[in-house]
Amino acid sequence: MSRDTGPDWSDRAPRENGRPRVIVIGGGVSGMATGVYGQMNGMDTRIFETHVLPGGCCTAWSRKGYIFDYCIEWLIGTGAGNDANRIWRELGALDGKSVRDFDMFNKVVDEHGRSVTFYNDPDRLERHLMEISPADEALIRSFCADLRRFIKIELYPFLKPDPLKSVGEKIKTMLEILPAFRLFWRNAATPMHDFADKFRDPLLKRAFRNIFYQDPECFPLLPYLYNMACAYNNNAGFPQGGSLGLSRSIEERYTALGGILTYRARVDRILVEDGRAVGVELKGGARHYADFVVSAADGYTTIYGMLEGKYKNKTIDTLYDEMLNKPGILFPAVVSAFVGLEGDLDPNDSHSTTYMLSEEEAKQLPGALQASIVVQLRSRYSDGFAPAGRSVIHCTYFSDFNYWRKLRSEDRKRYWAEKKQVGEFVRGFLEKLYPGIGERIELVDVASPATTKRYTGNSNGSILAWKAFSDAEDLANKLVNKGRMQLPGLGGFYMAGQWVGLGGLIRAASSGRFVMQFICKELGREFKAWESGGAAPWHAGKLGHFPQLDKTPSERPAKLRLVDAPVALEQATAV
């Protein structure tokens, strides 16, 4: 099964059954996807995961019966009949699950209480925006007209990497794109900031930047229209069981195919002989050997740690020497504050709202990068996130990783004080929104960017790695298209995950599919994949046990208990 120590792979002799062996580093979505597709294609795969839960950032933790879902806000591919959905079906990620779709993407409220709701329906959105600012009619009608055009388009380039596409497949893709080429080109070439700055209404000028909850800063119009169109088509919903539920379903699919997932196994070094990766060395010195090694772990740690920086080129050095710490290149780190409370909130309230903060309020949020905070009513996303009669709220904001890293390493007392400040701000802010809610709050659980770094190993605590449409995107694409997900001078080794495929869960999953197609090509065999067909209804028991996460520090005064997520996560990994 998946969570024992597994068989002994220290034997380097060829396998009697002739099945190639593949070691995968990292049990996140991309690592498990690599394993699933490897098992489908007649290989014996084994995943080594540092921690005790699958999924990497696609995870959750539990306190006092509350489940704090960390990752998914919307998932591309939840609707039937498209390539993204096909991948999730192949991975078993949606087996037996319902999907919750919302009629709006996000709501934005300014400091004065004015609000705009970004409905997915372009007709409803257009009427709403026109009521707010008739003076901006031209821009409003332009945006909504393009949204209608995107709704009619279904292009999901997630099944096959470009280098492996036949001439016929490339021509087919071109013919599909050609009718909408001008639409794609125009919206890819128009920065959202430039577009938003044209609005006369100050609310719309700020709100459009925050359709994706907070401002990614470098995105053009294209991803906003694409994702809102997916949501309109019920193809960007929230799957039952949430983030950890998605990861557990893929894990179940993987082990059912015969894969081995070993937890509490940290890879320290990739073993190389004669220019070819031959295995891995774990913390503690145990060595395991395979015909191929795939790293679905942090890119910097893989290249400069496990491989000691010996296999790189100008593209890789530019990415990790210049881009990694360049402002605006990595997707920002996030501070999360989960709130567990008695009762529910007004059912008419938006499931997700971005609140613009005053200058004074923003100064109270430690390490904040933008003057805004996102409040999501997570109990509306999926059943089972809170005990009966209770609810979960998730508050987030973009934050400076180095601020938290330095605090934790140099002034631990202040680090804890700043985390307490986050909890106190969230409690006070929610009290302003919902007078009297403070008496109903049972606990507040805070996770900083340092938490993400320690739990996942992601550089700078970034959940999504390189920003799409940034200076790093073309360089990362070269690793897939020109480099074929390999490193120069190193055979038998491939990379998967967000550091080569960029962020987003469907892209993480597709990177596992891509890398196994490259391996099949190297082996001279046809790539195969099929849907899982699992139909058993999903239930919360499939989330499994949350190791030691139900054990909390001592009660704090009154009803507010500030629980520190890093402690919880460290306990989980220290078993």
mmCIF file with all atom_site columns, N, CA and C in Angstrom, residues 182-231:
data_model
loop_
_atom_site.group_PDB
_atom_site.id
_atom_site.type_symbol
_atom_site.label_atom_id
_atom_site.label_alt_id
_atom_site.label_comp_id
_atom_site.label_asym_id
_atom_site.label_entity_id
_atom_site.label_seq_id
_atom_site.pdbx_PDB_ins_code
_atom_site.Cartn_x
_atom_site.Cartn_y
_atom_site.Cartn_z
_atom_site.occupancy
_atom_site.B_iso_or_equiv
_atom_site.pdbx_formal_charge
_atom_site.auth_seq_id
_atom_site.auth_comp_id
_atom_site.auth_asym_id
_atom_site.auth_atom_id
_atom_site.pdbx_PDB_model_num
ATOM 1   N N  . ARG A 1 182 ? -7.082  36.744 -33.096 1.00 0.00 ? 182 ARG A N  1
ATOM 2   C CA . ARG A 1 182 ? -7.083  38.177 -32.770 1.00 0.00 ? 182 ARG A CA 1
ATOM 3   C C  . ARG A 1 182 ? -7.597  38.409 -31.359 1.00 0.00 ? 182 ARG A C  1
ATOM 4   N N  . LEU A 1 183 ? -8.587  37.625 -30.942 1.00 0.00 ? 183 LEU A N  1
ATOM 5   C CA . LEU A 1 183 ? -9.128  37.734 -29.585 1.00 0.00 ? 183 LEU A CA 1
ATOM 6   C C  . LEU A 1 183 ? -8.053  37.421 -28.549 1.00 0.00 ? 183 LEU A C  1
ATOM 7   N N  . PHE A 1 184 ? -7.340  36.301 -28.756 1.00 0.00 ? 184 PHE A N  1
ATOM 8   C CA . PHE A 1 184 ? -6.281  35.923 -27.829 1.00 0.00 ? 184 PHE A CA 1
ATOM 9   C C  . PHE A 1 184 ? -5.150  36.949 -27.851 1.00 0.00 ? 184 PHE A C  1
ATOM 10  N N  . TRP A 1 185 ? -4.727  37.314 -29.041 1.00 0.00 ? 185 TRP A N  1
ATOM 11  C CA . TRP A 1 185 ? -3.595  38.234 -29.156 1.00 0.00 ? 185 TRP A CA 1
ATOM 12  C C  . TRP A 1 185 ? -3.901  39.576 -28.497 1.00 0.00 ? 185 TRP A C  1
ATOM 13  N N  . ARG A 1 186 ? -5.077  40.117 -28.776 1.00 0.00 ? 186 ARG A N  1
ATOM 14  C CA . ARG A 1 186 ? -5.437  41.429 -28.239 1.00 0.00 ? 186 ARG A CA 1
ATOM 15  C C  . ARG A 1 186 ? -5.492  41.414 -26.717 1.00 0.00 ? 186 ARG A C  1
ATOM 16  N N  . ASN A 1 187 ? -6.078  40.372 -26.129 1.00 0.00 ? 187 ASN A N  1
ATOM 17  C CA . ASN A 1 187 ? -6.215  40.321 -24.669 1.00 0.00 ? 187 ASN A CA 1
ATOM 18  C C  . ASN A 1 187 ? -4.942  39.874 -23.967 1.00 0.00 ? 187 ASN A C  1
ATOM 19  N N  . ALA A 1 188 ? -4.076  39.177 -24.687 1.00 0.00 ? 188 ALA A N  1
ATOM 20  C CA . ALA A 1 188 ? -2.781  38.831 -24.113 1.00 0.00 ? 188 ALA A CA 1
ATOM 21  C C  . ALA A 1 188 ? -1.834  40.018 -24.149 1.00 0.00 ? 188 ALA A C  1
ATOM 22  N N  . ALA A 1 189 ? -2.085  40.951 -25.053 1.00 0.00 ? 189 ALA A N  1
ATOM 23  C CA . ALA A 1 189 ? -1.202  42.111 -25.209 1.00 0.00 ? 189 ALA A CA 1
ATOM 24  C C  . ALA A 1 189 ? -1.664  43.329 -24.415 1.00 0.00 ? 189 ALA A C  1
ATOM 25  N N  . THR A 1 190 ? -2.799  43.200 -23.733 1.00 0.00 ? 190 THR A N  1
ATOM 26  C CA . THR A 1 190 ? -3.341  44.328 -22.971 1.00 0.00 ? 190 THR A CA 1
ATOM 27  C C  . THR A 1 190 ? -3.201  44.069 -21.480 1.00 0.00 ? 190 THR A C  1
ATOM 28  N N  . PRO A 1 191 ? -2.274  44.732 -20.801 1.00 0.00 ? 191 PRO A N  1
ATOM 29  C CA . PRO A 1 191 ? -2.136  44.558 -19.348 1.00 0.00 ? 191 PRO A CA 1
ATOM 30  C C  . PRO A 1 191 ? -3.409  44.998 -18.622 1.00 0.00 ? 191 PRO A C  1
ATOM 31  N N  . MET A 1 192 ? -3.802  44.239 -17.621 1.00 0.00 ? 192 MET A N  1
ATOM 32  C CA . MET A 1 192 ? -4.989  44.606 -16.857 1.00 0.00 ? 192 MET A CA 1
ATOM 33  C C  . MET A 1 192 ? -4.847  45.997 -16.241 1.00 0.00 ? 192 MET A C  1
ATOM 34  N N  . HIS A 1 193 ? -3.643  46.344 -15.769 1.00 0.00 ? 193 HIS A N  1
ATOM 35  C CA . HIS A 1 193 ? -3.458  47.664 -15.171 1.00 0.00 ? 193 HIS A CA 1
ATOM 36  C C  . HIS A 1 193 ? -3.765  48.777 -16.169 1.00 0.00 ? 193 HIS A C  1
ATOM 37  N N  . ASP A 1 194 ? -3.299  48.605 -17.407 1.00 0.00 ? 194 ASP A N  1
ATOM 38  C CA . ASP A 1 194 ? -3.556  49.627 -18.425 1.00 0.00 ? 194 ASP A CA 1
ATOM 39  C C  . ASP A 1 194 ? -5.048  49.732 -18.712 1.00 0.00 ? 194 ASP A C  1
ATOM 40  N N  . PHE A 1 195 ? -5.699  48.579 -18.787 1.00 0.00 ? 195 PHE A N  1
ATOM 41  C CA . PHE A 1 195 ? -7.136  48.563 -19.043 1.00 0.00 ? 195 PHE A CA 1
ATOM 42  C C  . PHE A 1 195 ? -7.898  49.201 -17.884 1.00 0.00 ? 195 PHE A C  1
ATOM 43  N N  . ALA A 1 196 ? -7.567  48.787 -16.659 1.00 0.00 ? 196 ALA A N  1
ATOM 44  C CA . ALA A 1 196 ? -8.294  49.289 -15.483 1.00 0.00 ? 196 ALA A CA 1
ATOM 45  C C  . ALA A 1 196 ? -8.101  50.795 -15.295 1.00 0.00 ? 196 ALA A C  1
ATOM 46  N N  . ASP A 1 197 ? -6.927  51.294 -15.630 1.00 0.00 ? 197 ASP A N  1
ATOM 47  C CA . ASP A 1 197 ? -6.648  52.718 -15.440 1.00 0.00 ? 197 ASP A CA 1
ATOM 48  C C  . ASP A 1 197 ? -7.503  53.610 -16.339 1.00 0.00 ? 197 ASP A C  1
ATOM 49  N N  . LYS A 1 198 ? -8.120  53.035 -17.356 1.00 0.00 ? 198 LYS A N  1
ATOM 50  C CA . LYS A 1 198 ? -8.960  53.821 -18.258 1.00 0.00 ? 198 LYS A CA 1
ATOM 51  C C  . LYS A 1 198 ? -10.341 54.098 -17.672 1.00 0.00 ? 198 LYS A C  1
ATOM 52  N N  . PHE A 1 199 ? -10.736 53.354 -16.613 1.00 0.00 ? 199 PHE A N  1
ATOM 53  C CA . PHE A 1 199 ? -12.055 53.583 -16.029 1.00 0.00 ? 199 PHE A CA 1
ATOM 54  C C  . PHE A 1 199 ? -12.101 54.950 -15.339 1.00 0.00 ? 199 PHE A C  1
ATOM 55  N N  . ARG A 1 200 ? -13.222 55.611 -15.454 1.00 0.00 ? 200 ARG A N  1
ATOM 56  C CA . ARG A 1 200 ? -13.417 56.880 -14.760 1.00 0.00 ? 200 ARG A CA 1
ATOM 57  C C  . ARG A 1 200 ? -13.803 56.646 -13.302 1.00 0.00 ? 200 ARG A C  1
ATOM 58  N N  . ASP A 1 201 ? -14.586 55.598 -13.070 1.00 0.00 ? 201 ASP A N  1
ATOM 59  C CA . ASP A 1 201 ? -15.032 55.316 -11.714 1.00 0.00 ? 201 ASP A CA 1
ATOM 60  C C  . ASP A 1 201 ? -13.871 54.753 -10.893 1.00 0.00 ? 201 ASP A C  1
ATOM 61  N N  . PRO A 1 202 ? -13.546 55.361 -9.739  1.00 0.00 ? 202 PRO A N  1
ATOM 62  C CA . PRO A 1 202 ? -12.393 54.899 -8.953  1.00 0.00 ? 202 PRO A CA 1
ATOM 63  C C  . PRO A 1 202 ? -12.564 53.486 -8.414  1.00 0.00 ? 202 PRO A C  1
ATOM 64  N N  . LEU A 1 203 ? -13.805 53.066 -8.143  1.00 0.00 ? 203 LEU A N  1
ATOM 65  C CA . LEU A 1 203 ? -14.025 51.704 -7.662  1.00 0.00 ? 203 LEU A CA 1
ATOM 66  C C  . LEU A 1 203 ? -13.682 50.690 -8.751  1.00 0.00 ? 203 LEU A C  1
ATOM 67  N N  . LEU A 1 204 ? -14.180 50.917 -9.957  1.00 0.00 ? 204 LEU A N  1
ATOM 68  C CA . LEU A 1 204 ? -13.892 49.984 -11.046 1.00 0.00 ? 204 LEU A CA 1
ATOM 69  C C  . LEU A 1 204 ? -12.413 49.982 -11.381 1.00 0.00 ? 204 LEU A C  1
ATOM 70  N N  . LYS A 1 205 ? -11.779 51.125 -11.291 1.00 0.00 ? 205 LYS A N  1
ATOM 71  C CA . LYS A 1 205 ? -10.347 51.232 -11.571 1.00 0.00 ? 205 LYS A CA 1
ATOM 72  C C  . LYS A 1 205 ? -9.548  50.277 -10.662 1.00 0.00 ? 205 LYS A C  1
ATOM 73  N N  . ARG A 1 206 ? -9.988  50.141 -9.407  1.00 0.00 ? 206 ARG A N  1
ATOM 74  C CA . ARG A 1 206 ? -9.298  49.267 -8.455  1.00 0.00 ? 206 ARG A CA 1
ATOM 75  C C  . ARG A 1 206 ? -9.849  47.851 -8.483  1.00 0.00 ? 206 ARG A C  1
ATOM 76  N N  . ALA A 1 207 ? -11.146 47.718 -8.671  1.00 0.00 ? 207 ALA A N  1
ATOM 77  C CA . ALA A 1 207 ? -11.788 46.409 -8.549  1.00 0.00 ? 207 ALA A CA 1
ATOM 78  C C  . ALA A 1 207 ? -11.347 45.435 -9.637  1.00 0.00 ? 207 ALA A C  1
ATOM 79  N N  . PHE A 1 208 ? -11.224 45.921 -10.879 1.00 0.00 ? 208 PHE A N  1
ATOM 80  C CA . PHE A 1 208 ? -10.851 45.016 -11.958 1.00 0.00 ? 208 PHE A CA 1
ATOM 81  C C  . PHE A 1 208 ? -9.503  44.349 -11.697 1.00 0.00 ? 208 PHE A C  1
ATOM 82  N N  . ARG A 1 209 ? -8.612  45.037 -11.016 1.00 0.00 ? 209 ARG A N  1
ATOM 83  C CA . ARG A 1 209 ? -7.314  44.463 -10.685 1.00 0.00 ? 209 ARG A CA 1
ATOM 84  C C  . ARG A 1 209 ? -7.440  43.276 -9.724  1.00 0.00 ? 209 ARG A C  1
ATOM 85  N N  . ASN A 1 210 ? -8.568  43.209 -9.002  1.00 0.00 ? 210 ASN A N  1
ATOM 86  C CA . ASN A 1 210 ? -8.724  42.226 -7.936  1.00 0.00 ? 210 ASN A CA 1
ATOM 87  C C  . ASN A 1 210 ? -9.779  41.171 -8.228  1.00 0.00 ? 210 ASN A C  1
ATOM 88  N N  . ILE A 1 211 ? -10.038 40.936 -9.505  1.00 0.00 ? 211 ILE A N  1
ATOM 89  C CA . ILE A 1 211 ? -10.954 39.851 -9.852  1.00 0.00 ? 211 ILE A CA 1
ATOM 90  C C  . ILE A 1 211 ? -10.430 38.526 -9.305  1.00 0.00 ? 211 ILE A C  1
ATOM 91  N N  . PHE A 1 212 ? -9.112  38.345 -9.367  1.00 0.00 ? 212 PHE A N  1
ATOM 92  C CA . PHE A 1 212 ? -8.481  37.143 -8.809  1.00 0.00 ? 212 PHE A CA 1
ATOM 93  C C  . PHE A 1 212 ? -8.125  37.368 -7.335  1.00 0.00 ? 212 PHE A C  1
ATOM 94  N N  . TYR A 1 213 ? -9.017  38.003 -6.582  1.00 0.00 ? 213 TYR A N  1
ATOM 95  C CA . TYR A 1 213 ? -8.901  38.170 -5.131  1.00 0.00 ? 213 TYR A CA 1
ATOM 96  C C  . TYR A 1 213 ? -7.905  39.252 -4.736  1.00 0.00 ? 213 TYR A C  1
ATOM 97  N N  . GLN A 1 214 ? -6.628  39.109 -5.136  1.00 0.00 ? 214 GLN A N  1
ATOM 98  C CA . GLN A 1 214 ? -5.687  40.202 -4.987  1.00 0.00 ? 214 GLN A CA 1
ATOM 99  C C  . GLN A 1 214 ? -5.009  40.429 -6.331  1.00 0.00 ? 214 GLN A C  1
ATOM 100 N N  . ASP A 1 215 ? -4.281  41.500 -6.445  1.00 0.00 ? 215 ASP A N  1
ATOM 101 C CA . ASP A 1 215 ? -3.754  41.942 -7.735  1.00 0.00 ? 215 ASP A CA 1
ATOM 102 C C  . ASP A 1 215 ? -2.452  41.216 -8.082  1.00 0.00 ? 215 ASP A C  1
ATOM 103 N N  . PRO A 1 216 ? -2.454  40.350 -9.123  1.00 0.00 ? 216 PRO A N  1
ATOM 104 C CA . PRO A 1 216 ? -1.210  39.688 -9.530  1.00 0.00 ? 216 PRO A CA 1
ATOM 105 C C  . PRO A 1 216 ? -0.187  40.634 -10.150 1.00 0.00 ? 216 PRO A C  1
ATOM 106 N N  . GLU A 1 217 ? -0.647  41.818 -10.539 1.00 0.00 ? 217 GLU A N  1
ATOM 107 C CA . GLU A 1 217 ? 0.173   42.951 -10.978 1.00 0.00 ? 217 GLU A CA 1
ATOM 108 C C  . GLU A 1 217 ? 0.704   42.876 -12.410 1.00 0.00 ? 217 GLU A C  1
ATOM 109 N N  . CYS A 1 218 ? 1.001   41.701 -12.930 1.00 0.00 ? 218 CYS A N  1
ATOM 110 C CA . CYS A 1 218 ? 1.566   41.664 -14.283 1.00 0.00 ? 218 CYS A CA 1
ATOM 111 C C  . CYS A 1 218 ? 0.654   40.957 -15.286 1.00 0.00 ? 218 CYS A C  1
ATOM 112 N N  . PHE A 1 219 ? -0.535  40.561 -14.862 1.00 0.00 ? 219 PHE A N  1
ATOM 113 C CA . PHE A 1 219 ? -1.403  39.796 -15.753 1.00 0.00 ? 219 PHE A CA 1
ATOM 114 C C  . PHE A 1 219 ? -2.068  40.679 -16.805 1.00 0.00 ? 219 PHE A C  1
ATOM 115 N N  . PRO A 1 220 ? -2.203  40.154 -18.027 1.00 0.00 ? 220 PRO A N  1
ATOM 116 C CA . PRO A 1 220 ? -3.027  40.834 -19.026 1.00 0.00 ? 220 PRO A CA 1
ATOM 117 C C  . PRO A 1 220 ? -4.493  40.452 -18.839 1.00 0.00 ? 220 PRO A C  1
ATOM 118 N N  . LEU A 1 221 ? -5.344  40.915 -19.724 1.00 0.00 ? 221 LEU A N  1
ATOM 119 C CA . LEU A 1 221 ? -6.773  40.607 -19.633 1.00 0.00 ? 221 LEU A CA 1
ATOM 120 C C  . LEU A 1 221 ? -7.066  39.126 -19.863 1.00 0.00 ? 221 LEU A C  1
ATOM 121 N N  . LEU A 1 222 ? -6.232  38.460 -20.648 1.00 0.00 ? 222 LEU A N  1
ATOM 122 C CA . LEU A 1 222 ? -6.510  37.087 -21.089 1.00 0.00 ? 222 LEU A CA 1
ATOM 123 C C  . LEU A 1 222 ? -6.879  36.133 -19.961 1.00 0.00 ? 222 LEU A C  1
ATOM 124 N N  . PRO A 1 223 ? -6.070  35.965 -18.901 1.00 0.00 ? 223 PRO A N  1
ATOM 125 C CA . PRO A 1 223 ? -6.424  34.976 -17.882 1.00 0.00 ? 223 PRO A CA 1
ATOM 126 C C  . PRO A 1 223 ? -7.714  35.297 -17.144 1.00 0.00 ? 223 PRO A C  1
ATOM 127 N N  . TYR A 1 224 ? -8.041  36.574 -16.984 1.00 0.00 ? 224 TYR A N  1
ATOM 128 C CA . TYR A 1 224 ? -9.290  36.931 -16.311 1.00 0.00 ? 224 TYR A CA 1
ATOM 129 C C  . TYR A 1 224 ? -10.486 36.467 -17.139 1.00 0.00 ? 224 TYR A C  1
ATOM 130 N N  . LEU A 1 225 ? -10.453 36.778 -18.417 1.00 0.00 ? 225 LEU A N  1
ATOM 131 C CA . LEU A 1 225 ? -11.554 36.387 -19.295 1.00 0.00 ? 225 LEU A CA 1
ATOM 132 C C  . LEU A 1 225 ? -11.644 34.872 -19.432 1.00 0.00 ? 225 LEU A C  1
ATOM 133 N N  . TYR A 1 226 ? -10.499 34.228 -19.551 1.00 0.00 ? 226 TYR A N  1
ATOM 134 C CA . TYR A 1 226 ? -10.459 32.767 -19.699 1.00 0.00 ? 226 TYR A CA 1
ATOM 135 C C  . TYR A 1 226 ? -11.079 32.087 -18.482 1.00 0.00 ? 226 TYR A C  1
ATOM 136 N N  . ASN A 1 227 ? -10.667 32.483 -17.288 1.00 0.00 ? 227 ASN A N  1
ATOM 137 C CA . ASN A 1 227 ? -11.145 31.814 -16.083 1.00 0.00 ? 227 ASN A CA 1
ATOM 138 C C  . ASN A 1 227 ? -12.600 32.149 -15.775 1.00 0.00 ? 227 ASN A C  1
ATOM 139 N N  . MET A 1 228 ? -13.011 33.377 -16.035 1.00 0.00 ? 228 MET A N  1
ATOM 140 C CA . MET A 1 228 ? -14.422 33.717 -15.841 1.00 0.00 ? 228 MET A CA 1
ATOM 141 C C  . MET A 1 228 ? -15.301 32.964 -16.833 1.00 0.00 ? 228 MET A C  1
ATOM 142 N N  . ALA A 1 229 ? -14.813 32.771 -18.063 1.00 0.00 ? 229 ALA A N  1
ATOM 143 C CA . ALA A 1 229 ? -15.560 31.986 -19.043 1.00 0.00 ? 229 ALA A CA 1
ATOM 144 C C  . ALA A 1 229 ? -15.668 30.537 -18.598 1.00 0.00 ? 229 ALA A C  1
ATOM 145 N N  . CYS A 1 230 ? -14.579 29.987 -18.057 1.00 0.00 ? 230 CYS A N  1
ATOM 146 C CA . CYS A 1 230 ? -14.630 28.616 -17.531 1.00 0.00 ? 230 CYS A CA 1
ATOM 147 C C  . CYS A 1 230 ? -15.665 28.515 -16.413 1.00 0.00 ? 230 CYS A C  1
ATOM 148 N N  . ALA A 1 231 ? -15.675 29.502 -15.528 1.00 0.00 ? 231 ALA A N  1
ATOM 149 C CA . ALA A 1 231 ? -16.629 29.488 -14.426 1.00 0.00 ? 231 ALA A CA 1
ATOM 150 C C  . ALA A 1 231 ? -18.065 29.564 -14.939 1.00 0.00 ? 231 ALA A C  1
#
